[in-house]
PDB file of C-alpha atoms in Angstrom:
ATOM      1  CA  UNK A   8     106.548  86.100  90.001  1.00 68.00           C
ATOM      2  CA  UNK A   9     108.420  87.632  92.962  1.00 82.00           C
ATOM      3  CA  UNK A  10     111.706  86.956  91.059  1.00 88.00           C
ATOM      4  CA  UNK A  11     110.475  88.979  88.052  1.00 91.00           C
ATOM      5  CA  UNK A  12     109.389  91.754  90.249  1.00 89.00           C
ATOM      6  CA  UNK A  13     112.642  91.914  92.017  1.00 92.00           C
ATOM      7  CA  UNK A  14     114.624  91.888  88.887  1.00 94.00           C
ATOM      8  CA  UNK A  15     112.419  94.717  87.487  1.00 92.00           C
ATOM      9  CA  UNK A  16     113.008  96.748  90.711  1.00 92.00           C
ATOM     10  CA  UNK A  17     116.712  96.206  90.798  1.00 95.00           C
ATOM     11  CA  UNK A  18     118.932  93.562  88.881  1.00 96.00           C
ATOM     12  CA  UNK A  19     121.604  93.564  91.537  1.00 96.00           C
ATOM     13  CA  UNK A  20     118.979  92.896  94.318  1.00 94.00           C
ATOM     14  CA  UNK A  21     117.746  90.020  92.274  1.00 95.00           C
ATOM     15  CA  UNK A  22     121.060  88.490  92.038  1.00 96.00           C
ATOM     16  CA  UNK A  23     121.609  88.715  95.813  1.00 96.00           C
ATOM     17  CA  UNK A  24     118.227  87.183  96.555  1.00 95.00           C
ATOM     18  CA  UNK A  25     117.719  84.633  93.829  1.00 94.00           C
ATOM     19  CA  UNK A  26     121.082  83.576  92.399  1.00 96.00           C
ATOM     20  CA  UNK A  27     123.579  84.276  95.282  1.00 96.00           C
ATOM     21  CA  UNK A  28     121.048  83.278  98.005  1.00 95.00           C
ATOM     22  CA  UNK A  29     123.040  85.864 100.049  1.00 95.00           C
ATOM     23  CA  UNK A  30     122.080  86.243 103.700  1.00 93.00           C
ATOM     24  CA  UNK A  31     120.568  89.475 104.731  1.00 91.00           C
ATOM     25  CA  UNK A  32     122.871  92.229 105.797  1.00 90.00           C
ATOM     26  CA  UNK A  33     120.068  93.976 107.974  1.00 86.00           C
ATOM     27  CA  UNK A  34     117.083  92.512 109.905  1.00 85.00           C
ATOM     28  CA  UNK A  35     113.770  92.165 108.158  1.00 86.00           C
ATOM     29  CA  UNK A  36     111.591  95.278 109.176  1.00 88.00           C
ATOM     30  CA  UNK A  37     109.221  94.307 112.023  1.00 92.00           C
ATOM     31  CA  UNK A  38     106.219  95.408 109.936  1.00 92.00           C
ATOM     32  CA  UNK A  39     107.053  92.735 107.503  1.00 92.00           C
ATOM     33  CA  UNK A  40     107.556  90.142 110.180  1.00 95.00           C
ATOM     34  CA  UNK A  41     104.222  91.303 111.689  1.00 97.00           C
ATOM     35  CA  UNK A  42     102.448  90.601 108.311  1.00 97.00           C
ATOM     36  CA  UNK A  43     104.109  87.077 108.258  1.00 97.00           C
ATOM     37  CA  UNK A  44     102.634  86.338 111.635  1.00 98.00           C
ATOM     38  CA  UNK A  45      99.239  87.618 110.666  1.00 98.00           C
ATOM     39  CA  UNK A  46      99.279  85.523 107.496  1.00 98.00           C
ATOM     40  CA  UNK A  47     100.085  82.340 109.623  1.00 98.00           C
ATOM     41  CA  UNK A  48      97.072  83.019 111.736  1.00 98.00           C
ATOM     42  CA  UNK A  49      94.726  83.479 108.839  1.00 98.00           C
ATOM     43  CA  UNK A  50      96.287  80.508 107.062  1.00 98.00           C
ATOM     44  CA  UNK A  51      95.424  78.300 109.929  1.00 98.00           C
ATOM     45  CA  UNK A  52      91.737  79.481 110.046  1.00 98.00           C
ATOM     46  CA  UNK A  53      91.037  79.168 106.442  1.00 97.00           C
ATOM     47  CA  UNK A  54      92.640  75.648 106.274  1.00 97.00           C
ATOM     48  CA  UNK A  55      89.999  74.697 108.941  1.00 97.00           C
ATOM     49  CA  UNK A  56      87.336  76.707 106.976  1.00 97.00           C
ATOM     50  CA  UNK A  57      88.236  74.518 103.776  1.00 96.00           C
ATOM     51  CA  UNK A  58      87.501  71.356 105.822  1.00 95.00           C
ATOM     52  CA  UNK A  59      84.012  72.785 106.548  1.00 94.00           C
ATOM     53  CA  UNK A  60      84.444  74.303 109.918  1.00 96.00           C
ATOM     54  CA  UNK A  61      82.664  77.677 110.626  1.00 96.00           C
ATOM     55  CA  UNK A  62      85.243  80.331 110.346  1.00 96.00           C
ATOM     56  CA  UNK A  63      84.246  81.990 113.743  1.00 96.00           C
ATOM     57  CA  UNK A  64      85.107  78.613 115.365  1.00 97.00           C
ATOM     58  CA  UNK A  65      88.671  78.659 114.209  1.00 98.00           C
ATOM     59  CA  UNK A  66      89.767  81.702 116.321  1.00 98.00           C
ATOM     60  CA  UNK A  67      91.605  79.515 118.975  1.00 98.00           C
ATOM     61  CA  UNK A  68      93.699  77.825 116.417  1.00 98.00           C
ATOM     62  CA  UNK A  69      94.271  80.993 114.554  1.00 98.00           C
ATOM     63  CA  UNK A  70      95.540  82.724 117.765  1.00 98.00           C
ATOM     64  CA  UNK A  71      97.825  79.798 118.682  1.00 98.00           C
ATOM     65  CA  UNK A  72      99.325  79.935 115.073  1.00 98.00           C
ATOM     66  CA  UNK A  73      99.673  83.781 115.545  1.00 98.00           C
ATOM     67  CA  UNK A  74     101.723  83.304 118.824  1.00 98.00           C
ATOM     68  CA  UNK A  75     103.915  80.567 117.352  1.00 98.00           C
ATOM     69  CA  UNK A  76     104.711  82.812 114.234  1.00 98.00           C
ATOM     70  CA  UNK A  77     105.247  85.911 116.704  1.00 98.00           C
ATOM     71  CA  UNK A  78     107.845  83.814 118.494  1.00 98.00           C
ATOM     72  CA  UNK A  79     109.446  82.441 115.333  1.00 97.00           C
ATOM     73  CA  UNK A  80     109.762  85.871 113.650  1.00 96.00           C
ATOM     74  CA  UNK A  81     111.305  87.276 116.770  1.00 96.00           C
ATOM     75  CA  UNK A  82     108.763  90.106 117.199  1.00 97.00           C
ATOM     76  CA  UNK A  83     108.879  92.072 120.352  1.00 95.00           C
ATOM     77  CA  UNK A  84     106.890  90.969 123.422  1.00 95.00           C
ATOM     78  CA  UNK A  85     104.932  94.219 123.377  1.00 96.00           C
ATOM     79  CA  UNK A  86     101.586  93.312 125.130  1.00 97.00           C
ATOM     80  CA  UNK A  87      99.684  96.085 123.528  1.00 98.00           C
ATOM     81  CA  UNK A  88     100.738  95.287 120.084  1.00 98.00           C
ATOM     82  CA  UNK A  89      99.938  91.588 120.651  1.00 98.00           C
ATOM     83  CA  UNK A  90      96.472  92.468 121.952  1.00 98.00           C
ATOM     84  CA  UNK A  91      95.727  94.641 118.945  1.00 98.00           C
ATOM     85  CA  UNK A  92      96.769  91.972 116.554  1.00 98.00           C
ATOM     86  CA  UNK A  93      94.850  89.219 118.275  1.00 98.00           C
ATOM     87  CA  UNK A  94      91.653  91.463 118.317  1.00 98.00           C
ATOM     88  CA  UNK A  95      92.296  92.109 114.545  1.00 98.00           C
ATOM     89  CA  UNK A  96      92.545  88.388 113.837  1.00 98.00           C
ATOM     90  CA  UNK A  97      89.454  87.603 116.042  1.00 98.00           C
ATOM     91  CA  UNK A  98      87.380  90.240 114.342  1.00 97.00           C
ATOM     92  CA  UNK A  99      88.467  89.263 110.845  1.00 97.00           C
ATOM     93  CA  UNK A 100      87.325  85.568 111.451  1.00 97.00           C
ATOM     94  CA  UNK A 101      84.163  86.615 113.270  1.00 97.00           C
ATOM     95  CA  UNK A 102      82.873  89.118 110.664  1.00 95.00           C
ATOM     96  CA  UNK A 103      84.315  87.165 107.633  1.00 94.00           C
ATOM     97  CA  UNK A 104      84.499  90.090 105.060  1.00 94.00           C
ATOM     98  CA  UNK A 105      85.411  87.576 102.365  1.00 94.00           C
ATOM     99  CA  UNK A 106      82.430  85.388 102.862  1.00 93.00           C
ATOM    100  CA  UNK A 107      84.506  82.346 102.380  1.00 90.00           C
ATOM    101  CA  UNK A 108      81.792  79.761 101.858  1.00 91.00           C
ATOM    102  CA  UNK A 109      83.440  77.335  99.493  1.00 96.00           C
ATOM    103  CA  UNK A 110      87.396  77.370 100.107  1.00 97.00           C
ATOM    104  CA  UNK A 111      89.151  75.241  97.538  1.00 96.00           C
ATOM    105  CA  UNK A 112      92.679  76.281  98.184  1.00 96.00           C
ATOM    106  CA  UNK A 113      94.788  77.838 101.122  1.00 97.00           C
ATOM    107  CA  UNK A 114      98.378  78.868 100.402  1.00 97.00           C
ATOM    108  CA  UNK A 115      97.569  77.291  97.004  1.00 96.00           C
ATOM    109  CA  UNK A 116     100.553  76.855  94.789  1.00 95.00           C
ATOM    110  CA  UNK A 117     100.072  77.301  91.137  1.00 93.00           C
ATOM    111  CA  UNK A 118     102.561  76.347  88.363  1.00 94.00           C
ATOM    112  CA  UNK A 119     102.413  76.384  84.535  1.00 94.00           C
ATOM    113  CA  UNK A 120     104.509  77.126  81.580  1.00 94.00           C
ATOM    114  CA  UNK A 121     103.940  80.237  79.494  1.00 91.00           C
ATOM    115  CA  UNK A 122     103.680  80.100  75.635  1.00 90.00           C
ATOM    116  CA  UNK A 123     107.399  80.271  75.356  1.00 92.00           C
ATOM    117  CA  UNK A 124     107.820  77.235  77.596  1.00 93.00           C
ATOM    118  CA  UNK A 125     109.031  79.417  80.596  1.00 91.00           C
ATOM    119  CA  UNK A 126     107.776  78.077  84.022  1.00 92.00           C
ATOM    120  CA  UNK A 127     105.857  80.435  86.216  1.00 93.00           C
ATOM    121  CA  UNK A 128     104.560  79.815  89.724  1.00 92.00           C
ATOM    122  CA  UNK A 129     102.971  81.532  92.655  1.00 92.00           C
ATOM    123  CA  UNK A 130     101.062  80.973  95.919  1.00 95.00           C
ATOM    124  CA  UNK A 131      97.590  82.398  96.493  1.00 96.00           C
ATOM    125  CA  UNK A 132      96.565  83.092 100.197  1.00 97.00           C
ATOM    126  CA  UNK A 133      93.131  81.804  99.587  1.00 98.00           C
ATOM    127  CA  UNK A 134      91.090  80.572  96.620  1.00 97.00           C
ATOM    128  CA  UNK A 135      87.247  80.575  96.712  1.00 97.00           C
ATOM    129  CA  UNK A 136      84.839  78.826  94.366  1.00 97.00           C
ATOM    130  CA  UNK A 137      81.844  81.446  94.002  1.00 97.00           C
ATOM    131  CA  UNK A 138      79.807  79.394  91.532  1.00 96.00           C
ATOM    132  CA  UNK A 139      80.063  76.853  88.702  1.00 96.00           C
ATOM    133  CA  UNK A 140      82.039  79.332  86.557  1.00 97.00           C
ATOM    134  CA  UNK A 141      83.735  81.711  88.933  1.00 98.00           C
ATOM    135  CA  UNK A 142      86.679  81.611  91.366  1.00 97.00           C
ATOM    136  CA  UNK A 143      88.033  84.380  93.579  1.00 98.00           C
ATOM    137  CA  UNK A 144      91.718  84.616  94.417  1.00 97.00           C
ATOM    138  CA  UNK A 145      92.296  86.455  97.869  1.00 97.00           C
ATOM    139  CA  UNK A 146      95.480  88.053  98.891  1.00 97.00           C
ATOM    140  CA  UNK A 147      95.744  89.277 102.488  1.00 97.00           C
ATOM    141  CA  UNK A 148      97.318  92.648 102.912  1.00 97.00           C
ATOM    142  CA  UNK A 149      98.247  93.879 106.486  1.00 96.00           C
ATOM    143  CA  UNK A 150      98.071  97.488 105.517  1.00 93.00           C
ATOM    144  CA  UNK A 151      95.906 100.397 106.054  1.00 93.00           C
ATOM    145  CA  UNK A 152      96.310 101.848 102.624  1.00 94.00           C
ATOM    146  CA  UNK A 153      94.002  99.980 100.246  1.00 95.00           C
ATOM    147  CA  UNK A 154      94.710  99.945  96.612  1.00 96.00           C
ATOM    148  CA  UNK A 155      92.082 101.137  94.168  1.00 97.00           C
ATOM    149  CA  UNK A 156      90.124  98.746  91.774  1.00 97.00           C
ATOM    150  CA  UNK A 157      92.003 100.293  88.859  1.00 96.00           C
ATOM    151  CA  UNK A 158      95.297  99.505  90.323  1.00 96.00           C
ATOM    152  CA  UNK A 159      94.279  95.755  91.017  1.00 96.00           C
ATOM    153  CA  UNK A 160      93.067  95.298  87.410  1.00 96.00           C
ATOM    154  CA  UNK A 161      96.679  95.942  86.223  1.00 95.00           C
ATOM    155  CA  UNK A 162      98.409  94.276  89.197  1.00 95.00           C
ATOM    156  CA  UNK A 163     101.009  91.790  87.914  1.00 94.00           C
ATOM    157  CA  UNK A 164     100.723  89.357  90.747  1.00 94.00           C
ATOM    158  CA  UNK A 165      96.933  89.124  90.757  1.00 95.00           C
ATOM    159  CA  UNK A 166      96.976  88.815  86.866  1.00 96.00           C
ATOM    160  CA  UNK A 167      99.539  86.065  86.955  1.00 95.00           C
ATOM    161  CA  UNK A 168      97.724  84.231  89.651  1.00 95.00           C
ATOM    162  CA  UNK A 169      94.457  84.709  87.639  1.00 95.00           C
ATOM    163  CA  UNK A 170      96.148  83.113  84.623  1.00 95.00           C
ATOM    164  CA  UNK A 171      97.602  80.381  86.576  1.00 95.00           C
ATOM    165  CA  UNK A 172      94.203  79.572  88.180  1.00 94.00           C
ATOM    166  CA  UNK A 173      92.797  79.292  84.810  1.00 94.00           C
ATOM    167  CA  UNK A 174      95.245  76.624  83.859  1.00 93.00           C
ATOM    168  CA  UNK A 175      94.398  74.759  87.140  1.00 94.00           C
ATOM    169  CA  UNK A 176      90.626  75.009  86.801  1.00 95.00           C
ATOM    170  CA  UNK A 177      89.543  75.511  83.025  1.00 94.00           C
ATOM    171  CA  UNK A 178      85.785  75.625  84.193  1.00 96.00           C
ATOM    172  CA  UNK A 179      86.446  79.123  85.764  1.00 95.00           C
ATOM    173  CA  UNK A 180      85.465  81.386  83.005  1.00 95.00           C
ATOM    174  CA  UNK A 181      85.400  84.331  85.385  1.00 97.00           C
ATOM    175  CA  UNK A 182      88.267  85.128  87.910  1.00 97.00           C
ATOM    176  CA  UNK A 183      87.813  87.625  90.631  1.00 98.00           C
ATOM    177  CA  UNK A 184      90.867  89.001  92.450  1.00 98.00           C
ATOM    178  CA  UNK A 185      90.501  90.502  96.098  1.00 97.00           C
ATOM    179  CA  UNK A 186      92.843  92.340  98.247  1.00 98.00           C
ATOM    180  CA  UNK A 187      91.673  91.602 101.989  1.00 98.00           C
ATOM    181  CA  UNK A 188      92.744  94.275 104.505  1.00 97.00           C
ATOM    182  CA  UNK A 189      92.415  92.804 107.981  1.00 97.00           C
ATOM    183  CA  UNK A 190      93.241  96.076 109.732  1.00 96.00           C
ATOM    184  CA  UNK A 191      90.400  97.820 108.033  1.00 96.00           C
ATOM    185  CA  UNK A 192      87.828  94.964 107.903  1.00 95.00           C
ATOM    186  CA  UNK A 193      87.403  95.416 104.228  1.00 95.00           C
ATOM    187  CA  UNK A 194      88.069  94.099 100.796  1.00 97.00           C
ATOM    188  CA  UNK A 195      88.766  95.462  97.291  1.00 98.00           C
ATOM    189  CA  UNK A 196      87.539  93.114  94.363  1.00 98.00           C
ATOM    190  CA  UNK A 197      87.768  93.253  90.638  1.00 98.00           C
ATOM    191  CA  UNK A 198      87.011  90.841  87.811  1.00 98.00           C
ATOM    192  CA  UNK A 199      90.215  90.175  85.924  1.00 97.00           C
ATOM    193  CA  UNK A 200      90.214  90.781  82.275  1.00 96.00           C
ATOM    194  CA  UNK A 201      91.531  88.225  79.856  1.00 94.00           C
ATOM    195  CA  UNK A 202      93.351  90.688  77.598  1.00 95.00           C
ATOM    196  CA  UNK A 203      95.145  92.348  80.640  1.00 96.00           C
ATOM    197  CA  UNK A 204      96.116  88.923  82.081  1.00 95.00           C
ATOM    198  CA  UNK A 205      97.770  87.870  78.724  1.00 94.00           C
ATOM    199  CA  UNK A 206      99.494  91.147  78.490  1.00 95.00           C
ATOM    200  CA  UNK A 207     100.978  90.807  81.969  1.00 95.00           C
ATOM    201  CA  UNK A 208     102.004  87.185  81.346  1.00 94.00           C
ATOM    202  CA  UNK A 209     103.784  88.392  78.259  1.00 94.00           C
ATOM    203  CA  UNK A 210     105.552  91.256  80.294  1.00 95.00           C
ATOM    204  CA  UNK A 211     106.631  88.728  82.953  1.00 95.00           C
ATOM    205  CA  UNK A 212     107.953  86.342  80.277  1.00 94.00           C
ATOM    206  CA  UNK A 213     110.097  89.358  78.855  1.00 95.00           C
ATOM    207  CA  UNK A 214     111.469  90.267  82.219  1.00 95.00           C
ATOM    208  CA  UNK A 215     112.429  86.658  82.903  1.00 94.00           C
ATOM    209  CA  UNK A 216     114.231  86.517  79.623  1.00 95.00           C
ATOM    210  CA  UNK A 217     116.139  89.662  80.465  1.00 96.00           C
ATOM    211  CA  UNK A 218     117.222  88.335  83.784  1.00 95.00           C
ATOM    212  CA  UNK A 219     118.286  84.970  82.135  1.00 94.00           C
ATOM    213  CA  UNK A 220     120.515  86.914  79.705  1.00 96.00           C
ATOM    214  CA  UNK A 221     121.957  89.359  82.209  1.00 96.00           C
ATOM    215  CA  UNK A 222     125.545  88.868  83.197  1.00 96.00           C
ATOM    216  CA  UNK A 223     126.215  92.194  85.067  1.00 96.00           C
ATOM    217  CA  UNK A 224     123.093  92.755  87.201  1.00 96.00           C
ATOM    218  CA  UNK A 225     123.823  96.416  87.651  1.00 96.00           C
ATOM    219  CA  UNK A 226     122.304  98.139  90.592  1.00 95.00           C
ATOM    220  CA  UNK A 227     119.192 100.360  89.993  1.00 94.00           C
ATOM    221  CA  UNK A 228     119.069 102.900  92.881  1.00 94.00           C
ATOM    222  CA  UNK A 229     115.764 104.032  93.942  1.00 92.00           C
ATOM    223  CA  UNK A 230     113.867 105.004  97.271  1.00 91.00           C
ATOM    224  CA  UNK A 231     113.354 101.243  97.691  1.00 87.00           C
ATOM    225  CA  UNK A 232     117.115 100.946  98.537  1.00 90.00           C
ATOM    226  CA  UNK A 233     115.999 102.058 101.952  1.00 86.00           C
ATOM    227  CA  UNK A 234     114.348  98.668 102.615  1.00 85.00           C
ATOM    228  CA  UNK A 235     116.904  96.479 100.658  1.00 91.00           C
ATOM    229  CA  UNK A 236     118.178  93.803 103.091  1.00 91.00           C
ATOM    230  CA  UNK A 237     121.571  93.660 101.021  1.00 94.00           C
ATOM    231  CA  UNK A 238     122.061  97.440 100.861  1.00 91.00           C
ATOM    232  CA  UNK A 239     125.447  97.345 102.891  1.00 92.00           C
ATOM    233  CA  UNK A 240     127.077  95.111 100.247  1.00 93.00           C
ATOM    234  CA  UNK A 241     125.699  96.814  97.221  1.00 93.00           C
ATOM    235  CA  UNK A 242     128.112  98.878  95.295  1.00 91.00           C
ATOM    236  CA  UNK A 243     125.620 101.519  94.555  1.00 89.00           C
ATOM    237  CA  UNK A 244     125.244 102.153  98.288  1.00 81.00           C
ATOM    238  CA  UNK A 245     128.953 102.119  98.679  1.00 65.00           C
ATOM    239  CA  UNK A 246     129.566 104.759  96.103  1.00 55.00           C
ATOM    240  CA  UNK A 247     126.639 106.968  96.967  1.00 49.00           C
ATOM    241  CA  UNK A 248     124.309 105.570  94.018  1.00 46.00           C
ATOM    242  CA  UNK A 249     126.713 105.804  91.150  1.00 42.00           C
TER     243      UNK A 249
END
């Protein structure tokens, strides 16, 4: 999934990241690394919840995982930033805006072949069984800009995960998709539509086919070049975007 999105964003960026496996020319932005650390904390907590432990009781393990990830990601030892992040994690696990009663997957890896035989895979942050016919896929977002329900309904990642989940659990006739925003203490949830999900999988299949056939991987300059970790070696950057 991420590979398709990367190719659709910029074929040259896709080549550097997925084919060449090139090292980054610039450090990963601190905000992204902060998101990784928060995800590590929530992963530890929801894994314990999956085993039946009350979510509020997992705070110590979550904060330990946060500290370890903070160090591993090389985030600055900024006491105020650390305190704010710890408070956010603690509040998230105490208030439980997801209402994660029956967790059936944490960092759940999905994999299945499309109708054309092309393999697709993805990793969902949390999967919850809501009833005998419904599952909910939760994606943590360390952002203060929530997306609208209409945007989520067409989101490629969520629709692919919904399709993959249906392959894994055929009993799930309803698939909910949720963006969980810990900084805001809120969620945005939609029920995925079968027609949209099928359309998205077809789009991704076509993108993957174009990537497989590409031999040039021409750069596609855009505003996203500003965050590209390979910008220094990109010919479009060197020539001013030509």
